[in-house]
PDB file of C-alpha atoms in Angstrom:
ATOM      1  CA  MET A   1      -0.255  -0.095   0.246  1.00 91.00           C
ATOM      2  CA  LYS A   2       1.581   3.104  -0.835  1.00 94.00           C
ATOM      3  CA  VAL A   3       0.741   6.404   1.579  1.00 95.00           C
ATOM      4  CA  LEU A   4       1.075   9.541   0.250  1.00 95.00           C
ATOM      5  CA  VAL A   5       1.696  12.729   2.811  1.00 96.00           C
ATOM      6  CA  PRO A   6       0.963  16.331   2.291  1.00 95.00           C
ATOM      7  CA  VAL A   7       3.380  18.554   3.801  1.00 96.00           C
ATOM      8  CA  LYS A   8       3.975  22.662   3.826  1.00 95.00           C
ATOM      9  CA  ARG A   9       6.641  24.760   3.910  1.00 94.00           C
ATOM     10  CA  VAL A  10       5.272  27.178   6.417  1.00 92.00           C
ATOM     11  CA  VAL A  11       7.115  30.004   8.739  1.00 91.00           C
ATOM     12  CA  ASP A  12       8.370  28.045  11.630  1.00 91.00           C
ATOM     13  CA  TYR A  13       6.520  27.896  14.717  1.00 89.00           C
ATOM     14  CA  ASN A  14       9.566  29.412  17.186  1.00 88.00           C
ATOM     15  CA  VAL A  15       9.407  32.792  15.059  1.00 87.00           C
ATOM     16  CA  LYS A  16       7.221  35.421  15.432  1.00 87.00           C
ATOM     17  CA  VAL A  17       5.343  36.727  12.315  1.00 85.00           C
ATOM     18  CA  ARG A  18       4.722  40.379  11.390  1.00 85.00           C
ATOM     19  CA  VAL A  19       2.348  42.035   9.711  1.00 86.00           C
ATOM     20  CA  LYS A  20       3.324  43.274   6.777  1.00 85.00           C
ATOM     21  CA  SER A  21       3.843  47.906   7.303  1.00 84.00           C
ATOM     22  CA  ASP A  22       0.680  47.509   3.971  1.00 86.00           C
ATOM     23  CA  GLY A  23      -1.450  45.505   5.307  1.00 81.00           C
ATOM     24  CA  THR A  24      -0.849  42.336   2.333  1.00 82.00           C
ATOM     25  CA  GLY A  25      -0.144  39.949   3.925  1.00 82.00           C
ATOM     26  CA  VAL A  26       2.892  38.469   6.393  1.00 83.00           C
ATOM     27  CA  ASP A  27       6.287  39.016   6.055  1.00 84.00           C
ATOM     28  CA  ILE A  28       8.478  36.494   4.669  1.00 84.00           C
ATOM     29  CA  ALA A  29      11.775  37.933   4.090  1.00 83.00           C
ATOM     30  CA  ASN A  30      14.625  37.105   5.807  1.00 84.00           C
ATOM     31  CA  VAL A  31      12.700  34.512   8.166  1.00 88.00           C
ATOM     32  CA  LYS A  32      12.977  30.661   8.491  1.00 91.00           C
ATOM     33  CA  MET A  33      10.915  28.198   7.111  1.00 91.00           C
ATOM     34  CA  SER A  34      10.215  24.734   7.922  1.00 93.00           C
ATOM     35  CA  MET A  35       7.962  21.963   7.515  1.00 95.00           C
ATOM     36  CA  ASN A  36       4.014  22.993   9.155  1.00 94.00           C
ATOM     37  CA  PRO A  37       4.423  20.697  12.571  1.00 94.00           C
ATOM     38  CA  PHE A  38       1.274  18.968  11.827  1.00 95.00           C
ATOM     39  CA  ASP A  39       2.457  16.705   8.461  1.00 95.00           C
ATOM     40  CA  GLU A  40       5.223  16.288  10.399  1.00 95.00           C
ATOM     41  CA  ILE A  41       3.032  14.529  12.369  1.00 95.00           C
ATOM     42  CA  ALA A  42       1.890  13.249   9.143  1.00 95.00           C
ATOM     43  CA  VAL A  43       5.149  11.967   8.426  1.00 96.00           C
ATOM     44  CA  GLU A  44       6.276  10.190  10.848  1.00 95.00           C
ATOM     45  CA  GLU A  45       2.953   8.282  11.100  1.00 95.00           C
ATOM     46  CA  ALA A  46       3.257   6.967   7.727  1.00 95.00           C
ATOM     47  CA  VAL A  47       6.571   6.026   8.148  1.00 95.00           C
ATOM     48  CA  ARG A  48       5.905   4.130  11.510  1.00 95.00           C
ATOM     49  CA  LEU A  49       2.960   2.188   8.821  1.00 94.00           C
ATOM     50  CA  LYS A  50       6.165   1.635   6.695  1.00 95.00           C
ATOM     51  CA  GLU A  51       7.825   0.083   9.570  1.00 94.00           C
ATOM     52  CA  LYS A  52       5.149  -2.066  10.921  1.00 93.00           C
ATOM     53  CA  GLY A  53       5.267  -3.788   7.729  1.00 92.00           C
ATOM     54  CA  ILE A  54       1.827  -2.488   6.128  1.00 93.00           C
ATOM     55  CA  ALA A  55       2.871   1.226   3.671  1.00 92.00           C
ATOM     56  CA  THR A  56       4.953  -0.834   1.401  1.00 94.00           C
ATOM     57  CA  GLU A  57       5.869   2.770   0.039  1.00 95.00           C
ATOM     58  CA  VAL A  58       5.796   6.328   1.833  1.00 96.00           C
ATOM     59  CA  ILE A  59       5.667   9.615  -1.047  1.00 96.00           C
ATOM     60  CA  ALA A  60       5.887  13.248   0.470  1.00 96.00           C
ATOM     61  CA  VAL A  61       4.405  16.838  -1.944  1.00 96.00           C
ATOM     62  CA  SER A  62       4.608  19.495  -1.515  1.00 95.00           C
ATOM     63  CA  CYS A  63       2.915  22.318  -3.800  1.00 94.00           C
ATOM     64  CA  GLY A  64       5.031  25.682  -3.963  1.00 92.00           C
ATOM     65  CA  VAL A  65       7.847  27.564  -4.307  1.00 92.00           C
ATOM     66  CA  GLN A  66      11.242  25.679  -5.386  1.00 93.00           C
ATOM     67  CA  GLN A  67      12.658  26.074  -2.452  1.00 92.00           C
ATOM     68  CA  CYS A  68       9.588  23.805  -1.614  1.00 93.00           C
ATOM     69  CA  GLN A  69      11.984  21.117  -2.065  1.00 95.00           C
ATOM     70  CA  GLU A  70      14.148  21.414   1.439  1.00 94.00           C
ATOM     71  CA  THR A  71      10.943  20.916   3.331  1.00 95.00           C
ATOM     72  CA  LEU A  72      10.965  17.681   0.994  1.00 95.00           C
ATOM     73  CA  ARG A  73      13.897  16.350   1.757  1.00 95.00           C
ATOM     74  CA  THR A  74      13.079  16.370   5.807  1.00 95.00           C
ATOM     75  CA  ALA A  75      10.004  14.141   4.984  1.00 95.00           C
ATOM     76  CA  MET A  76      12.514  12.190   3.039  1.00 96.00           C
ATOM     77  CA  ALA A  77      15.527  12.125   5.926  1.00 95.00           C
ATOM     78  CA  ILE A  78      11.994  11.343   8.548  1.00 95.00           C
ATOM     79  CA  GLY A  79      11.985   8.279   6.021  1.00 93.00           C
ATOM     80  CA  ALA A  80       9.393   9.033   3.421  1.00 94.00           C
ATOM     81  CA  ASP A  81      10.520   6.956  -0.647  1.00 95.00           C
ATOM     82  CA  ARG A  82      10.492   9.336  -2.550  1.00 94.00           C
ATOM     83  CA  ALA A  83       9.262  13.201  -3.588  1.00 96.00           C
ATOM     84  CA  ILE A  84       7.098  14.891  -5.644  1.00 96.00           C
ATOM     85  CA  LEU A  85       6.957  18.837  -6.130  1.00 95.00           C
ATOM     86  CA  VAL A  86       4.517  20.741  -7.693  1.00 95.00           C
ATOM     87  CA  GLN A  87       6.137  24.102  -8.637  1.00 94.00           C
ATOM     88  CA  THR A  88       4.927  27.111  -8.638  1.00 93.00           C
ATOM     89  CA  ASP A  89       4.932  31.112  -6.874  1.00 91.00           C
ATOM     90  CA  ALA A  90       1.135  31.815  -7.120  1.00 89.00           C
ATOM     91  CA  GLU A  91      -0.674  31.912  -4.024  1.00 89.00           C
ATOM     92  CA  LEU A  92      -1.739  28.763  -3.388  1.00 92.00           C
ATOM     93  CA  GLN A  93      -5.400  28.144  -1.695  1.00 92.00           C
ATOM     94  CA  PRO A  94      -6.789  25.161  -0.235  1.00 93.00           C
ATOM     95  CA  LEU A  95      -9.453  24.575  -2.753  1.00 94.00           C
ATOM     96  CA  ALA A  96      -6.004  24.408  -4.994  1.00 94.00           C
ATOM     97  CA  VAL A  97      -4.333  22.922  -3.150  1.00 95.00           C
ATOM     98  CA  ALA A  98      -6.314  19.967  -2.985  1.00 95.00           C
ATOM     99  CA  LYS A  99      -7.375  19.678  -6.752  1.00 96.00           C
ATOM    100  CA  LEU A 100      -3.585  19.246  -7.044  1.00 96.00           C
ATOM    101  CA  LEU A 101      -3.580  16.639  -4.462  1.00 95.00           C
ATOM    102  CA  LYS A 102      -6.459  14.865  -6.128  1.00 96.00           C
ATOM    103  CA  ALA A 103      -4.883  15.150  -9.692  1.00 95.00           C
ATOM    104  CA  LEU A 104      -1.462  13.552  -8.626  1.00 95.00           C
ATOM    105  CA  MET A 105      -3.274  10.340  -6.703  1.00 95.00           C
ATOM    106  CA  ASP A 106      -5.180  10.075  -9.767  1.00 94.00           C
ATOM    107  CA  LYS A 107      -1.435   9.124 -10.545  1.00 93.00           C
ATOM    108  CA  GLU A 108      -0.291   7.523  -7.758  1.00 93.00           C
ATOM    109  CA  GLN A 109      -3.088   5.822  -6.705  1.00 94.00           C
ATOM    110  CA  PRO A 110      -2.312   5.783  -2.860  1.00 94.00           C
ATOM    111  CA  GLY A 111      -4.318   3.264  -0.362  1.00 94.00           C
ATOM    112  CA  LEU A 112      -4.281   5.829   2.604  1.00 95.00           C
ATOM    113  CA  VAL A 113      -3.220   9.906   2.685  1.00 96.00           C
ATOM    114  CA  ILE A 114      -2.340  10.878   5.702  1.00 96.00           C
ATOM    115  CA  LEU A 115      -2.216  14.914   5.851  1.00 94.00           C
ATOM    116  CA  GLY A 116      -2.004  17.160   8.761  1.00 93.00           C
ATOM    117  CA  LYS A 117      -5.158  19.084  10.537  1.00 93.00           C
ATOM    118  CA  GLN A 118      -4.678  22.535   9.339  1.00 92.00           C
ATOM    119  CA  ALA A 119      -1.331  24.788   8.608  1.00 92.00           C
ATOM    120  CA  ILE A 120       0.529  26.652  11.060  1.00 90.00           C
ATOM    121  CA  ASP A 121      -0.217  30.287   8.503  1.00 87.00           C
ATOM    122  CA  ASP A 122      -3.318  30.718   6.603  1.00 86.00           C
ATOM    123  CA  ASP A 123      -5.307  27.867  10.043  1.00 89.00           C
ATOM    124  CA  CYS A 124      -7.805  26.672   7.046  1.00 91.00           C
ATOM    125  CA  ASN A 125      -8.549  23.474   7.735  1.00 93.00           C
ATOM    126  CA  GLN A 126     -10.230  22.817   4.287  1.00 93.00           C
ATOM    127  CA  THR A 127      -7.428  21.266   2.732  1.00 94.00           C
ATOM    128  CA  GLY A 128      -8.260  16.856   3.929  1.00 94.00           C
ATOM    129  CA  GLN A 129     -11.474  17.407   3.764  1.00 95.00           C
ATOM    130  CA  MET A 130     -12.153  19.911  -0.138  1.00 96.00           C
ATOM    131  CA  LEU A 131      -9.485  16.750  -1.617  1.00 95.00           C
ATOM    132  CA  ALA A 132     -11.706  14.258   0.069  1.00 96.00           C
ATOM    133  CA  ALA A 133     -14.900  15.292  -1.190  1.00 96.00           C
ATOM    134  CA  LEU A 134     -12.956  15.550  -4.323  1.00 96.00           C
ATOM    135  CA  ALA A 135     -11.862  12.301  -4.268  1.00 95.00           C
ATOM    136  CA  ASP A 136     -14.982  11.348  -2.739  1.00 95.00           C
ATOM    137  CA  LEU A 137     -13.270   8.940  -0.279  1.00 95.00           C
ATOM    138  CA  PRO A 138     -14.410   8.145   3.435  1.00 95.00           C
ATOM    139  CA  GLN A 139     -12.701  11.310   5.627  1.00 95.00           C
ATOM    140  CA  ALA A 140     -11.364  10.374   9.194  1.00 94.00           C
ATOM    141  CA  THR A 141     -10.637  13.823  10.997  1.00 93.00           C
ATOM    142  CA  PHE A 142      -8.353  15.190  13.674  1.00 94.00           C
ATOM    143  CA  ALA A 143      -7.134  11.173  14.126  1.00 93.00           C
ATOM    144  CA  SER A 144      -4.759  10.702  17.567  1.00 93.00           C
ATOM    145  CA  LYS A 145      -4.700   6.832  17.526  1.00 93.00           C
ATOM    146  CA  VAL A 146      -4.702   5.428  13.530  1.00 93.00           C
ATOM    147  CA  GLU A 147      -4.137   1.371  13.496  1.00 93.00           C
ATOM    148  CA  VAL A 148      -4.717  -0.274  10.000  1.00 92.00           C
ATOM    149  CA  VAL A 149      -6.933  -3.973   9.701  1.00 88.00           C
ATOM    150  CA  ASP A 150      -7.444  -5.807   7.777  1.00 86.00           C
ATOM    151  CA  GLY A 151      -7.825  -3.462   4.704  1.00 86.00           C
ATOM    152  CA  ARG A 152      -9.649  -1.146   7.740  1.00 92.00           C
ATOM    153  CA  ALA A 153      -8.632   2.101   9.124  1.00 93.00           C
ATOM    154  CA  GLN A 154      -9.387   2.192  12.460  1.00 94.00           C
ATOM    155  CA  VAL A 155      -9.244   5.625  13.643  1.00 94.00           C
ATOM    156  CA  THR A 156      -9.192   7.216  16.704  1.00 94.00           C
ATOM    157  CA  ARG A 157     -10.379  10.908  16.254  1.00 91.00           C
ATOM    158  CA  GLU A 158     -10.488  14.039  19.014  1.00 87.00           C
ATOM    159  CA  VAL A 159     -14.543  15.825  19.032  1.00 87.00           C
ATOM    160  CA  ASP A 160     -15.067  18.401  21.897  1.00 87.00           C
ATOM    161  CA  GLY A 161     -16.412  15.767  24.131  1.00 85.00           C
ATOM    162  CA  GLY A 162     -13.813  12.881  23.611  1.00 88.00           C
ATOM    163  CA  LEU A 163     -13.383  10.672  21.438  1.00 91.00           C
ATOM    164  CA  GLU A 164     -13.976   8.770  18.796  1.00 93.00           C
ATOM    165  CA  THR A 165     -13.521   5.834  16.777  1.00 94.00           C
ATOM    166  CA  LEU A 166     -14.403   5.811  13.166  1.00 94.00           C
ATOM    167  CA  SER A 167     -13.538   2.700  10.657  1.00 95.00           C
ATOM    168  CA  ILE A 168     -12.910   3.817   7.241  1.00 95.00           C
ATOM    169  CA  SER A 169     -12.772   1.690   3.677  1.00 94.00           C
ATOM    170  CA  LEU A 170      -9.812   2.402   2.239  1.00 91.00           C
ATOM    171  CA  PRO A 171      -8.932   4.469  -0.252  1.00 93.00           C
ATOM    172  CA  ALA A 172      -9.124   6.918   2.717  1.00 95.00           C
ATOM    173  CA  ILE A 173      -8.554  10.435   3.418  1.00 96.00           C
ATOM    174  CA  VAL A 174      -7.037  11.278   7.518  1.00 95.00           C
ATOM    175  CA  THR A 175      -6.297  14.479   8.963  1.00 95.00           C
ATOM    176  CA  THR A 176      -3.454  14.364  12.330  1.00 94.00           C
ATOM    177  CA  ASP A 177      -4.056  15.492  14.905  1.00 92.00           C
ATOM    178  CA  LEU A 178      -1.882  17.111  18.097  1.00 91.00           C
ATOM    179  CA  ARG A 179      -1.478  14.119  20.224  1.00 89.00           C
ATOM    180  CA  LEU A 180      -0.856  11.446  17.379  1.00 90.00           C
ATOM    181  CA  ASN A 181       2.506  10.726  17.509  1.00 92.00           C
ATOM    182  CA  GLU A 182       5.814  12.314  18.524  1.00 93.00           C
ATOM    183  CA  PRO A 183       8.090  12.694  15.452  1.00 94.00           C
ATOM    184  CA  ARG A 184      11.357  11.217  15.556  1.00 92.00           C
ATOM    185  CA  TYR A 185      15.042  13.795  15.415  1.00 91.00           C
ATOM    186  CA  VAL A 186      16.175  13.420  12.213  1.00 91.00           C
ATOM    187  CA  THR A 187      19.585  12.426  12.557  1.00 91.00           C
ATOM    188  CA  LEU A 188      22.921  13.854  10.231  1.00 93.00           C
ATOM    189  CA  PRO A 189      23.589  10.260   7.746  1.00 93.00           C
ATOM    190  CA  ASN A 190      19.515  10.497   7.574  1.00 93.00           C
ATOM    191  CA  ILE A 191      19.638  13.876   5.913  1.00 93.00           C
ATOM    192  CA  MET A 192      22.673  12.727   3.611  1.00 94.00           C
ATOM    193  CA  LYS A 193      20.667   9.465   2.407  1.00 93.00           C
ATOM    194  CA  ALA A 194      17.169  12.137   1.512  1.00 93.00           C
ATOM    195  CA  LYS A 195      19.746  14.183  -0.888  1.00 92.00           C
ATOM    196  CA  LYS A 196      20.513  11.131  -3.019  1.00 93.00           C
ATOM    197  CA  LYS A 197      16.286   9.876  -3.191  1.00 94.00           C
ATOM    198  CA  GLN A 198      13.767  10.608  -6.265  1.00 94.00           C
ATOM    199  CA  LEU A 199      11.683  14.259  -6.082  1.00 94.00           C
ATOM    200  CA  ASP A 200       9.649  14.592  -9.005  1.00 94.00           C
ATOM    201  CA  THR A 201       8.741  17.595 -10.279  1.00 94.00           C
ATOM    202  CA  TYR A 202       5.984  18.660 -11.825  1.00 94.00           C
ATOM    203  CA  LYS A 203       3.986  22.366 -12.324  1.00 94.00           C
ATOM    204  CA  PRO A 204       0.106  22.682 -11.814  1.00 93.00           C
ATOM    205  CA  GLU A 205      -0.059  22.852 -15.805  1.00 93.00           C
ATOM    206  CA  ASP A 206       1.332  19.264 -15.895  1.00 92.00           C
ATOM    207  CA  LEU A 207      -1.827  18.411 -14.260  1.00 92.00           C
ATOM    208  CA  GLY A 208      -4.564  20.808 -15.973  1.00 92.00           C
ATOM    209  CA  VAL A 209      -5.869  22.422 -12.414  1.00 92.00           C
ATOM    210  CA  ASP A 210      -6.069  25.904 -12.494  1.00 92.00           C
ATOM    211  CA  VAL A 211      -4.527  27.419  -9.148  1.00 91.00           C
ATOM    212  CA  SER A 212      -6.330  30.598  -9.462  1.00 91.00           C
ATOM    213  CA  PRO A 213      -7.174  32.213  -5.902  1.00 90.00           C
ATOM    214  CA  ARG A 214     -10.651  32.239  -5.345  1.00 89.00           C
ATOM    215  CA  LEU A 215     -10.289  34.161  -2.435  1.00 88.00           C
ATOM    216  CA  LYS A 216      -9.163  37.775  -2.197  1.00 88.00           C
ATOM    217  CA  THR A 217      -7.084  39.136   1.288  1.00 86.00           C
ATOM    218  CA  LEU A 218      -9.014  42.653   2.267  1.00 88.00           C
ATOM    219  CA  LYS A 219      -6.953  43.138   4.595  1.00 87.00           C
ATOM    220  CA  VAL A 220      -4.345  41.495   7.109  1.00 87.00           C
ATOM    221  CA  SER A 221      -3.587  43.002  10.978  1.00 86.00           C
ATOM    222  CA  GLU A 222      -2.270  42.183  14.180  1.00 84.00           C
ATOM    223  CA  PRO A 223      -5.166  41.843  16.967  1.00 83.00           C
ATOM    224  CA  PRO A 224      -4.692  44.708  19.377  1.00 84.00           C
ATOM    225  CA  LYS A 225      -2.813  44.784  22.167  1.00 84.00           C
ATOM    226  CA  ARG A 226      -4.324  44.398  25.707  1.00 82.00           C
ATOM    227  CA  SER A 227      -4.770  47.509  28.304  1.00 81.00           C
ATOM    228  CA  ALA A 228      -3.001  46.876  31.591  1.00 82.00           C
ATOM    229  CA  GLY A 229      -5.650  45.387  33.892  1.00 83.00           C
ATOM    230  CA  ILE A 230      -5.998  47.472  37.140  1.00 85.00           C
ATOM    231  CA  LYS A 231      -6.947  47.071  41.104  1.00 89.00           C
ATOM    232  CA  VAL A 232      -9.879  46.982  42.773  1.00 89.00           C
ATOM    233  CA  PRO A 233     -10.228  47.651  46.698  1.00 91.00           C
ATOM    234  CA  ASP A 234     -12.825  45.427  47.282  1.00 92.00           C
ATOM    235  CA  VAL A 235     -15.266  43.391  46.221  1.00 93.00           C
ATOM    236  CA  ALA A 236     -18.306  45.467  45.841  1.00 91.00           C
ATOM    237  CA  THR A 237     -16.194  48.243  43.776  1.00 91.00           C
ATOM    238  CA  LEU A 238     -14.940  44.868  41.198  1.00 91.00           C
ATOM    239  CA  VAL A 239     -19.157  43.909  41.424  1.00 92.00           C
ATOM    240  CA  ASP A 240     -20.228  47.681  40.328  1.00 90.00           C
ATOM    241  CA  LYS A 241     -16.857  47.906  37.486  1.00 88.00           C
ATOM    242  CA  LEU A 242     -18.831  44.465  36.585  1.00 90.00           C
ATOM    243  CA  LYS A 243     -21.897  45.923  36.059  1.00 90.00           C
ATOM    244  CA  ASN A 244     -21.280  49.671  34.953  1.00 89.00           C
ATOM    245  CA  GLU A 245     -18.349  49.800  32.868  1.00 85.00           C
ATOM    246  CA  ALA A 246     -17.315  46.282  31.412  1.00 81.00           C
ATOM    247  CA  LYS A 247     -21.387  45.742  31.759  1.00 83.00           C
ATOM    248  CA  VAL A 248     -20.939  41.271  31.465  1.00 83.00           C
ATOM    249  CA  ILE A 249     -23.091  41.290  34.131  1.00 82.00           C
TER     250      ILE A 249
END
């Protein structure tokens, strides 16, 4: 069984993001970029499935600029067998990414697609669900445990009230949550081996996909700064302020 793992290049989670002065987006000039943490968990889970003998091949996929090759090399250092880059300088929105992944699924015919539930840059949480709809496949989102038995995936997912376990037929789409696993540390020998692994490059036109943006960002702004708190001498003053100033009671 092939496992397809889409990975996204995002601003590193340790970096404090800055909004561009003209409010058109986030400033990524001279900023450290890395793999989306949720996608890193997805790669780790796919590699573990291969180590158990369930998966035969793990294919990492990324859509975006040429520098996404670095992210794919990281995925291969974790344990992916080969990688595919859909190279474009266009702004890619979730629907466009889902269409590109659907085209690659038609080409590769994977038995399972594992991807992060969301990217930490746009927080859309849409690509996995859109891909499942386009491919007309079962999906299990927010997975905290994945087991593949007898051609079916048993997925424990996190919901508001606790945990929910689904049994879905393969092929299927699974999106990962934080508690699914702890990604392994990438060693230097594996980084060197990853440089020799196969990396194929396509353009969106090669896959017959139109990646034109459907949404327009009007403005990006930082959240307002929190005002300082105040001390009150007694409970009566607190209640008065909550009632007459904050008007919350």
